[in-house]
JSON list of C-alpha atoms and ligand atoms in Angstrom, two decimals:
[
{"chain": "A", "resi": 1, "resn": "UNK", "atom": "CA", "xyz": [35.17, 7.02, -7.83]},
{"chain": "A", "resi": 2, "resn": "UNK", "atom": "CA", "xyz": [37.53, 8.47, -5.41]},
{"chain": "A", "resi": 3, "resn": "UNK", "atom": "CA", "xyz": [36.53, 12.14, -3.29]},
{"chain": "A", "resi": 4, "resn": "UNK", "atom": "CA", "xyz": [38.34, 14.88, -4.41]},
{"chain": "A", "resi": 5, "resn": "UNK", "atom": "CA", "xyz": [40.29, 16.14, -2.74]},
{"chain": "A", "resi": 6, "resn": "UNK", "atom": "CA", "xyz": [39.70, 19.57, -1.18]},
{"chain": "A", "resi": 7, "resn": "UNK", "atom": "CA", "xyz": [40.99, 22.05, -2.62]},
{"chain": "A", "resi": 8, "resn": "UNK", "atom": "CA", "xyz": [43.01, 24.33, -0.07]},
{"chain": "A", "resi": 9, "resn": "UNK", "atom": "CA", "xyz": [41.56, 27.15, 1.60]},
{"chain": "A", "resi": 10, "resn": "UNK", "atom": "CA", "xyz": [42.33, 30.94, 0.03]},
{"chain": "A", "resi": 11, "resn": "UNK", "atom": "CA", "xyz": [43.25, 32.64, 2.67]},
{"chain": "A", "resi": 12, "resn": "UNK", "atom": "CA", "xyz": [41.40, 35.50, 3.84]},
{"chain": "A", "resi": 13, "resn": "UNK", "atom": "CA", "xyz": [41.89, 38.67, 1.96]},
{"chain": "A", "resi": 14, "resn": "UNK", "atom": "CA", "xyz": [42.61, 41.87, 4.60]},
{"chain": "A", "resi": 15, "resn": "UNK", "atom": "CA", "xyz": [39.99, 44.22, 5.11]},
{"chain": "A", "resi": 16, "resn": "UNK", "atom": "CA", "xyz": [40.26, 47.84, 6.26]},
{"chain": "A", "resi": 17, "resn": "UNK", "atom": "CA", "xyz": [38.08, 51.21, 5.60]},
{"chain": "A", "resi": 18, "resn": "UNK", "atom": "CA", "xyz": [40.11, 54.05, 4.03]},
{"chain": "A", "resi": 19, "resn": "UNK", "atom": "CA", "xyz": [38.14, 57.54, 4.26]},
{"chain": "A", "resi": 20, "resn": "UNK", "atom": "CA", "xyz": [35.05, 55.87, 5.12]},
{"chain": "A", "resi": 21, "resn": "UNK", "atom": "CA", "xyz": [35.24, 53.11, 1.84]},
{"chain": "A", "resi": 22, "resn": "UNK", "atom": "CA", "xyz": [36.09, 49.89, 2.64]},
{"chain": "A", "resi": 23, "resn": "UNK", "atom": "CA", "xyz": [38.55, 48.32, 1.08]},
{"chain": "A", "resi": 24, "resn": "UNK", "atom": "CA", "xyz": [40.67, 44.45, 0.32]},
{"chain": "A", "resi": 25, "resn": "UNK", "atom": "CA", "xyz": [43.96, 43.96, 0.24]},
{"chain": "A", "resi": 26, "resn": "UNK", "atom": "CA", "xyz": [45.58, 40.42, -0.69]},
{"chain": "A", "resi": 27, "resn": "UNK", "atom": "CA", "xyz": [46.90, 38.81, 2.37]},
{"chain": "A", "resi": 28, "resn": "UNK", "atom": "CA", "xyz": [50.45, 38.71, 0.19]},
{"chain": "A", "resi": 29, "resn": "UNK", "atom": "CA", "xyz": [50.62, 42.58, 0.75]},
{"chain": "A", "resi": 30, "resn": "UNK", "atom": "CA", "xyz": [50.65, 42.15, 4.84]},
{"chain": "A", "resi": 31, "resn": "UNK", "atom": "CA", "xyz": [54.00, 42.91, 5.53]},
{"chain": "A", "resi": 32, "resn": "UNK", "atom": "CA", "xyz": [53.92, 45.87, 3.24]},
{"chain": "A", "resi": 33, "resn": "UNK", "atom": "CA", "xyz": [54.09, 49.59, 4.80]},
{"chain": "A", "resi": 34, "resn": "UNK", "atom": "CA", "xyz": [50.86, 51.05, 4.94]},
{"chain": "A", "resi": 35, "resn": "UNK", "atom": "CA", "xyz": [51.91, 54.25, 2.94]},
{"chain": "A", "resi": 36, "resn": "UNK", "atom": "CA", "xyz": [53.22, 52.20, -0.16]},
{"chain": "A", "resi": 37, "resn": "UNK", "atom": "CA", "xyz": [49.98, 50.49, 0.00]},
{"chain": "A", "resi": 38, "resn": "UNK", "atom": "CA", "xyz": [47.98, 54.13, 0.01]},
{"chain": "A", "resi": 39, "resn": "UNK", "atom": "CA", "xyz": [49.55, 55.88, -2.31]},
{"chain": "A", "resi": 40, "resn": "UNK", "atom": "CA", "xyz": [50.66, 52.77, -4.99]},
{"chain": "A", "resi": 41, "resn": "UNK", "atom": "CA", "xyz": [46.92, 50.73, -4.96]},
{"chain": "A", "resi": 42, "resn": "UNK", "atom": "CA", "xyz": [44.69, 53.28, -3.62]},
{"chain": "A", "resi": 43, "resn": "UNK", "atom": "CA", "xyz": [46.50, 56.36, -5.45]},
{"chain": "A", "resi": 44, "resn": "UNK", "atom": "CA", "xyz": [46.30, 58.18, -2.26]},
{"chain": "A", "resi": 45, "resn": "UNK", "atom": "CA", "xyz": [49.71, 60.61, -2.71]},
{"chain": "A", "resi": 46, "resn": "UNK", "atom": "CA", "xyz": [48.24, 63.08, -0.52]},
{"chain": "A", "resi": 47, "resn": "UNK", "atom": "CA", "xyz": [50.44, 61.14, 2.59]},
{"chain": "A", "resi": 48, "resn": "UNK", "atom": "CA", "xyz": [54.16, 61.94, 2.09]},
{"chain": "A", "resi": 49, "resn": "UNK", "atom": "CA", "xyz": [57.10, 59.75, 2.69]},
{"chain": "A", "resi": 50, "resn": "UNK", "atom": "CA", "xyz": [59.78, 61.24, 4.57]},
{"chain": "A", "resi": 51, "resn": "UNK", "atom": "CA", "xyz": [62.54, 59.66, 6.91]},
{"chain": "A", "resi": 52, "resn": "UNK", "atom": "CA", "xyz": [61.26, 55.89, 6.28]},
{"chain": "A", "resi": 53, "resn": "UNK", "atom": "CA", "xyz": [61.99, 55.42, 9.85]},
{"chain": "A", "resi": 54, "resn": "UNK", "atom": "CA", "xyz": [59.30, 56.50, 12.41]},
{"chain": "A", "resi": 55, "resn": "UNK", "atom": "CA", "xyz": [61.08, 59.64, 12.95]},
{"chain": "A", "resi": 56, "resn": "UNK", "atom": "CA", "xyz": [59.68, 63.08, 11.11]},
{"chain": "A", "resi": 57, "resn": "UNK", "atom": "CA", "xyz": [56.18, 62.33, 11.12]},
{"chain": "A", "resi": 58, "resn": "UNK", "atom": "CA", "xyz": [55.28, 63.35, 7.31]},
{"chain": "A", "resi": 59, "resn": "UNK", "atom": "CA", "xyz": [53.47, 60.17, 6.65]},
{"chain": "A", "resi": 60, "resn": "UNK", "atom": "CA", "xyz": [50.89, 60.49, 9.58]},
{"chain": "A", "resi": 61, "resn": "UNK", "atom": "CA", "xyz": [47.50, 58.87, 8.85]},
{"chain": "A", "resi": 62, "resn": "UNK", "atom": "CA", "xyz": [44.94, 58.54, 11.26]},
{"chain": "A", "resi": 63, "resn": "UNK", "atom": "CA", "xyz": [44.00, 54.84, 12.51]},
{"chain": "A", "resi": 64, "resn": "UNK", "atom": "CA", "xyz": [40.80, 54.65, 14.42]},
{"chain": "A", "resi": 65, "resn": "UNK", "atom": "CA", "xyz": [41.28, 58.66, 15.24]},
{"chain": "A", "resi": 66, "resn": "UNK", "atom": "CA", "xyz": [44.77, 58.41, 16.26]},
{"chain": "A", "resi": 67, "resn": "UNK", "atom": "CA", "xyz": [47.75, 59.81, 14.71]},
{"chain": "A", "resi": 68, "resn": "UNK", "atom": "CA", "xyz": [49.49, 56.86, 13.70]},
{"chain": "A", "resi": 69, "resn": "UNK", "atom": "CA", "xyz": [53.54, 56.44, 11.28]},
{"chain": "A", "resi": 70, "resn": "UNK", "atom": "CA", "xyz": [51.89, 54.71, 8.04]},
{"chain": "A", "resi": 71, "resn": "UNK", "atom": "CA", "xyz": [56.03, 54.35, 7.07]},
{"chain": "A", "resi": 72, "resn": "UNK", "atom": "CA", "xyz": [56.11, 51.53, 10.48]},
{"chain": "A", "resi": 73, "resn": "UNK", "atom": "CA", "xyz": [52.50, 50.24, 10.14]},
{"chain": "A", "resi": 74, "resn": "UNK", "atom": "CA", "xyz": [52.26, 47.56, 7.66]},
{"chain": "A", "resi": 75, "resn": "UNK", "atom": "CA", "xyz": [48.90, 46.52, 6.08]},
{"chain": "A", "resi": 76, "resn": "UNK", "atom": "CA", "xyz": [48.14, 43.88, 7.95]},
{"chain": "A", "resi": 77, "resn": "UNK", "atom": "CA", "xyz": [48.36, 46.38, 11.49]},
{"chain": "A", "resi": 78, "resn": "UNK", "atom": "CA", "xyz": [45.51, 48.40, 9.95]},
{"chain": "A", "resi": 79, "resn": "UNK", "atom": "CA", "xyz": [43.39, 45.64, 9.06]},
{"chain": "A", "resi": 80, "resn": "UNK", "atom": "CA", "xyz": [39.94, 45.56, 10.78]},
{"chain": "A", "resi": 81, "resn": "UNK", "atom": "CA", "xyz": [40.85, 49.57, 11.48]},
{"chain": "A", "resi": 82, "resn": "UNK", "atom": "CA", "xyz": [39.56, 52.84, 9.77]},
{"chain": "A", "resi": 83, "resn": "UNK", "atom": "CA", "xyz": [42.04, 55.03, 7.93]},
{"chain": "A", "resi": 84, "resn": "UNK", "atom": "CA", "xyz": [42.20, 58.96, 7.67]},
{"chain": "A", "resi": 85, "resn": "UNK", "atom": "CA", "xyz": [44.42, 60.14, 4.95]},
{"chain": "A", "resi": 86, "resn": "UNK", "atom": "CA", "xyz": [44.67, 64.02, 4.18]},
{"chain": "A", "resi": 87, "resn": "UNK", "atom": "CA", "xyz": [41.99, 63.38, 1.29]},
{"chain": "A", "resi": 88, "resn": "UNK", "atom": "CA", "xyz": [39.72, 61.81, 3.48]},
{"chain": "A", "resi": 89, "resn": "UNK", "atom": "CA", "xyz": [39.47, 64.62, 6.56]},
{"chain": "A", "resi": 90, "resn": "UNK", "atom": "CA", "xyz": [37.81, 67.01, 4.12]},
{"chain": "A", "resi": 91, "resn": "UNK", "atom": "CA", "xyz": [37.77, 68.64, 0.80]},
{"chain": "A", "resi": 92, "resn": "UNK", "atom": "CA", "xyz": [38.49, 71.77, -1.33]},
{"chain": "A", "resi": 93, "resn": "UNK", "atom": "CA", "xyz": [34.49, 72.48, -1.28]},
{"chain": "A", "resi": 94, "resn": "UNK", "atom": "CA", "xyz": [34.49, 71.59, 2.66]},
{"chain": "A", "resi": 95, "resn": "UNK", "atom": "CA", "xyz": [37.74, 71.79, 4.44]},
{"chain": "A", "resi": 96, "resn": "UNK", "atom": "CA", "xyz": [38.92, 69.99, 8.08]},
{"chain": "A", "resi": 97, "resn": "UNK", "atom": "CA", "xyz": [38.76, 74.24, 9.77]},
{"chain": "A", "resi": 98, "resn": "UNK", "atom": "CA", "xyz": [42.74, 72.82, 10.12]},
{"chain": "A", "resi": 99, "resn": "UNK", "atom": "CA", "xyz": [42.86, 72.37, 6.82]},
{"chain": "A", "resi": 100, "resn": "UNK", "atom": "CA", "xyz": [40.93, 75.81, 6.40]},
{"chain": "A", "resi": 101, "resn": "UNK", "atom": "CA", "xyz": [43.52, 77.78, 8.71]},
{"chain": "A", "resi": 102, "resn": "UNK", "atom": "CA", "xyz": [46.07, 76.26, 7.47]},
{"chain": "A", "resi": 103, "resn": "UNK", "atom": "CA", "xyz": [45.74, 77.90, 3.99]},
{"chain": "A", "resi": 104, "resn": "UNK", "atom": "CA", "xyz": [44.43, 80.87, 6.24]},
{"chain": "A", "resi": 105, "resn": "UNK", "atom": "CA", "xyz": [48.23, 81.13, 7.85]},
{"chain": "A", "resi": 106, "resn": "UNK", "atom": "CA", "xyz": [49.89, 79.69, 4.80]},
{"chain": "A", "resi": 107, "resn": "UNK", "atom": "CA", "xyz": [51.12, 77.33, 6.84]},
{"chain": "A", "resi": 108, "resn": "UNK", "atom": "CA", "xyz": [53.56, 75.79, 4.41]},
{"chain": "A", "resi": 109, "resn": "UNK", "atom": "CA", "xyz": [56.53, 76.24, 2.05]},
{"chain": "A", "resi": 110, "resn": "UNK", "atom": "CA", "xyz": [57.16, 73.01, -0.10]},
{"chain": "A", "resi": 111, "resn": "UNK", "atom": "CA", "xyz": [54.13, 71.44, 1.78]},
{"chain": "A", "resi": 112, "resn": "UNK", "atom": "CA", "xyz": [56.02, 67.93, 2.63]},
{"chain": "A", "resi": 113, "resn": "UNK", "atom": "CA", "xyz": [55.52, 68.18, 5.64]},
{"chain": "A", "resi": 114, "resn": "UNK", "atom": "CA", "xyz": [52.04, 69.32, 5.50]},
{"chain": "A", "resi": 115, "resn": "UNK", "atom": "CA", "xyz": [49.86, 66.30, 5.59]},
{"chain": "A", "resi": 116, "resn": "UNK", "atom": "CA", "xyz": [51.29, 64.45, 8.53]},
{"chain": "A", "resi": 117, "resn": "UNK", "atom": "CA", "xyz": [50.86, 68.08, 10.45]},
{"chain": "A", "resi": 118, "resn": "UNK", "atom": "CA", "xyz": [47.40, 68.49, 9.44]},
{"chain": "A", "resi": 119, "resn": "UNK", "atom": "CA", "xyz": [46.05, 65.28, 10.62]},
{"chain": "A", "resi": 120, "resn": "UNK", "atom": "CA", "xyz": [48.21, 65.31, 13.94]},
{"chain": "A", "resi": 121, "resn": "UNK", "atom": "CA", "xyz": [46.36, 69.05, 14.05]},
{"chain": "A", "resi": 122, "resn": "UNK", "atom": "CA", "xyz": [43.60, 67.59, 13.60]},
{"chain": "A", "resi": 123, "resn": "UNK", "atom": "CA", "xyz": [43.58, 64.44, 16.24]},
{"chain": "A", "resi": 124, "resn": "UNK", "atom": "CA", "xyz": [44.80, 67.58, 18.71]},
{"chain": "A", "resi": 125, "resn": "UNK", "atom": "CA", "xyz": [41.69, 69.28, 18.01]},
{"chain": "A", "resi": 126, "resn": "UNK", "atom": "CA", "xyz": [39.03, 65.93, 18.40]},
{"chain": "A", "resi": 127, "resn": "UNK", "atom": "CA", "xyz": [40.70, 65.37, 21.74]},
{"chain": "A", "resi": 128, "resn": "UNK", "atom": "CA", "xyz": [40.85, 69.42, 23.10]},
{"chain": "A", "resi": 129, "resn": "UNK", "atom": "CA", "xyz": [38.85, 71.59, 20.60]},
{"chain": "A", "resi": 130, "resn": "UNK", "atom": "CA", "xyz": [40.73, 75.11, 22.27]},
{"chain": "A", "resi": 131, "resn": "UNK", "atom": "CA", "xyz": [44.53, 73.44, 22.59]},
{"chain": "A", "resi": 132, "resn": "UNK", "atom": "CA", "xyz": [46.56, 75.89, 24.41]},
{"chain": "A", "resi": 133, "resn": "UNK", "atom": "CA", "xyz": [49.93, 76.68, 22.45]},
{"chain": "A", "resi": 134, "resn": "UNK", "atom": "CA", "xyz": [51.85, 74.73, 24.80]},
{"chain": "A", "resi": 135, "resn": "UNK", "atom": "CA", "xyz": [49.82, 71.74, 24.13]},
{"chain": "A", "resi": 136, "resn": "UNK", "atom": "CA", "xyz": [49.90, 72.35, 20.14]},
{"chain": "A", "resi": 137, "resn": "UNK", "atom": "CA", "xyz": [53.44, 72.30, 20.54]},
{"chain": "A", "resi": 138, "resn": "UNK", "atom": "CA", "xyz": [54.06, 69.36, 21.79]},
{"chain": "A", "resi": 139, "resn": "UNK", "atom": "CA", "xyz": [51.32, 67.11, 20.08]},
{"chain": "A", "resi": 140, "resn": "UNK", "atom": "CA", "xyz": [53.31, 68.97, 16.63]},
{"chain": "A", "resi": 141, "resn": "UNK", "atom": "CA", "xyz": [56.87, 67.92, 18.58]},
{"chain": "A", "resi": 142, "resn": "UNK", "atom": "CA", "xyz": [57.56, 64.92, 16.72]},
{"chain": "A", "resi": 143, "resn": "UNK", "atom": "CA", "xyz": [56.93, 66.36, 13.13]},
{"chain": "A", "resi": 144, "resn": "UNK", "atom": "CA", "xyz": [59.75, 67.87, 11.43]},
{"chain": "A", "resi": 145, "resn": "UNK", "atom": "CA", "xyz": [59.69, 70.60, 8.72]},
{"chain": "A", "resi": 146, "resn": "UNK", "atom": "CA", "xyz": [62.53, 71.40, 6.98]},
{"chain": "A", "resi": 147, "resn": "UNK", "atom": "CA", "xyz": [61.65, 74.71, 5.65]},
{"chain": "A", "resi": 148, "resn": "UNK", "atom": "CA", "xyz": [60.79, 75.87, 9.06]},
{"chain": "A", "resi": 149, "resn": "UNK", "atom": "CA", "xyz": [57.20, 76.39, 8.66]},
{"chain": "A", "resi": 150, "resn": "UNK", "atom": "CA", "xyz": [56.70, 75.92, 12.64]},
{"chain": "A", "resi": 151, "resn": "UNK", "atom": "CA", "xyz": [55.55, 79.14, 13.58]},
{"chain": "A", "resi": 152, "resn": "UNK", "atom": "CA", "xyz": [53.02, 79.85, 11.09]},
{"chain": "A", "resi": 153, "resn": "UNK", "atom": "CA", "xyz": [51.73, 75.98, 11.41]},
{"chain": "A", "resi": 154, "resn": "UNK", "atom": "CA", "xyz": [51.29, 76.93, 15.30]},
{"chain": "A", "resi": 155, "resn": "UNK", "atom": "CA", "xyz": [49.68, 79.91, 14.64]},
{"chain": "A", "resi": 156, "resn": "UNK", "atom": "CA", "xyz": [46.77, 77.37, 12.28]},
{"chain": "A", "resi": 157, "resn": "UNK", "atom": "CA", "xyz": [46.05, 75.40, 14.98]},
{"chain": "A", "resi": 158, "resn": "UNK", "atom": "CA", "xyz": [45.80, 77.59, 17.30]},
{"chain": "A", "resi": 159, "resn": "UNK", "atom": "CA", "xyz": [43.20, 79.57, 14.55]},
{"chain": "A", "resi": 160, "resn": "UNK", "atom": "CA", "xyz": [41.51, 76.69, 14.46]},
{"chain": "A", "resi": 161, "resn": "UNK", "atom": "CA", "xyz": [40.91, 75.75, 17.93]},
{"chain": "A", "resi": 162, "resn": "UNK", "atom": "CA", "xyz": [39.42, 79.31, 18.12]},
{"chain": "A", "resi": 163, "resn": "UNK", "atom": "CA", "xyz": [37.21, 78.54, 14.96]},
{"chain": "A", "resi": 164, "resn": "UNK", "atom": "CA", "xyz": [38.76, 81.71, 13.48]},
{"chain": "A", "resi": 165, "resn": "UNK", "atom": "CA", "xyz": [36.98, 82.24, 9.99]},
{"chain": "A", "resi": 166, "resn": "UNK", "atom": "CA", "xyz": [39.58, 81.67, 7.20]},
{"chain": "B", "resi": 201, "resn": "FES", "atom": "S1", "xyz": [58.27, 58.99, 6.72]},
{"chain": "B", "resi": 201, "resn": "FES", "atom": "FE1", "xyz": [57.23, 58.07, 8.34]},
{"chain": "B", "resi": 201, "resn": "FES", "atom": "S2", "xyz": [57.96, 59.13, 10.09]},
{"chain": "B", "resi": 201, "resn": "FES", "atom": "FE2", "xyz": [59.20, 59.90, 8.46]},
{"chain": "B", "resi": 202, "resn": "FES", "atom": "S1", "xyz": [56.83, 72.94, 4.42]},
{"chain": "B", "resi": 202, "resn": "FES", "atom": "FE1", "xyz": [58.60, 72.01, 3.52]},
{"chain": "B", "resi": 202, "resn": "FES", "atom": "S2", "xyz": [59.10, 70.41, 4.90]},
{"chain": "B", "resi": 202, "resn": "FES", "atom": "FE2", "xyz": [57.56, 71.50, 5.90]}
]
């Protein structure tokens, strides 16, 4: 009786850890922007889409601690990396302290905006716990808010870089 023949190799599925679970995505999905992938499989809304194009910075995530576009990162860039969404640096119970100062400075209007400036905040803050304002300002350059909640999101990090209570 003839061998079989073998049957074809699945490919690998991609593998990434999102707020500390890890998680598979089909290989299919590779090409797909992280965000869609976030909010549409792993019902992570908390990460806003903005522009689309790399350009106001409401869909920051953090990838391996950085601040990183999830709009122009596609699945398959984060695979073998850790994700940090806005749900995963901390919670209602136990807030990020720039998550804490920024409801301590109201540091939003609609809040669009809001997610991709807390984790850049917060990236600012692992790499120079007392940021000067200077140095806020420009790590917060590239993020855009349209209802001109700058100052007040200034004044949060720079709260919590001083570990102000909230
Ligand atoms: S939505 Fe990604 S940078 Fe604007
Ligand atoms: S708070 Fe509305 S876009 Fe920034």
């Amino acid at each position: 009786m003839p061998a079989k023949p073998a049957s074809p190799k699945a490919p690998a599925r991609l593998s990434l850890t999102v707020n500390g679970t890890p998680r598979t995505a089909a290989p299919a999905d590779g090409d797909m922007p992280l965000i869609y992938w976030l909010r549409g499989e792993l019902n992570l809304t908390g990460t806003h889409m903005g522009c689309g194009k790399g350009e106001c910075g409401a869909c920051a995530v953090l990838i391996d601690g950085e601040p990183a576009r999830s709009c122009q990162t596609t699945l398959a860039m984060a695979a073998g990396r850790s994700v940090t969404t806005i749900e995963g640096l901390g919670t209602p119970q136990a807030p990020h302290p720039v998550q804490a100062a920024f409801v301590a400075e109201q540091a939003a209007q609609c809040g669009w905006c809001t997610a991709g400036m807390v984790v850049e905040s917060a990236a600012l803050l692992a790499r120079n716990p007392q940021p000067g304002r200077d140095e806020a300002k420009a790590a917060l350059d590239g993020h855009l808010c349209r209802c001109g909640s700058h100052h007040r999101v200034l004044r949060a990090v720079l709260r919590a870089g001083k570990g102000e209570p909230s």
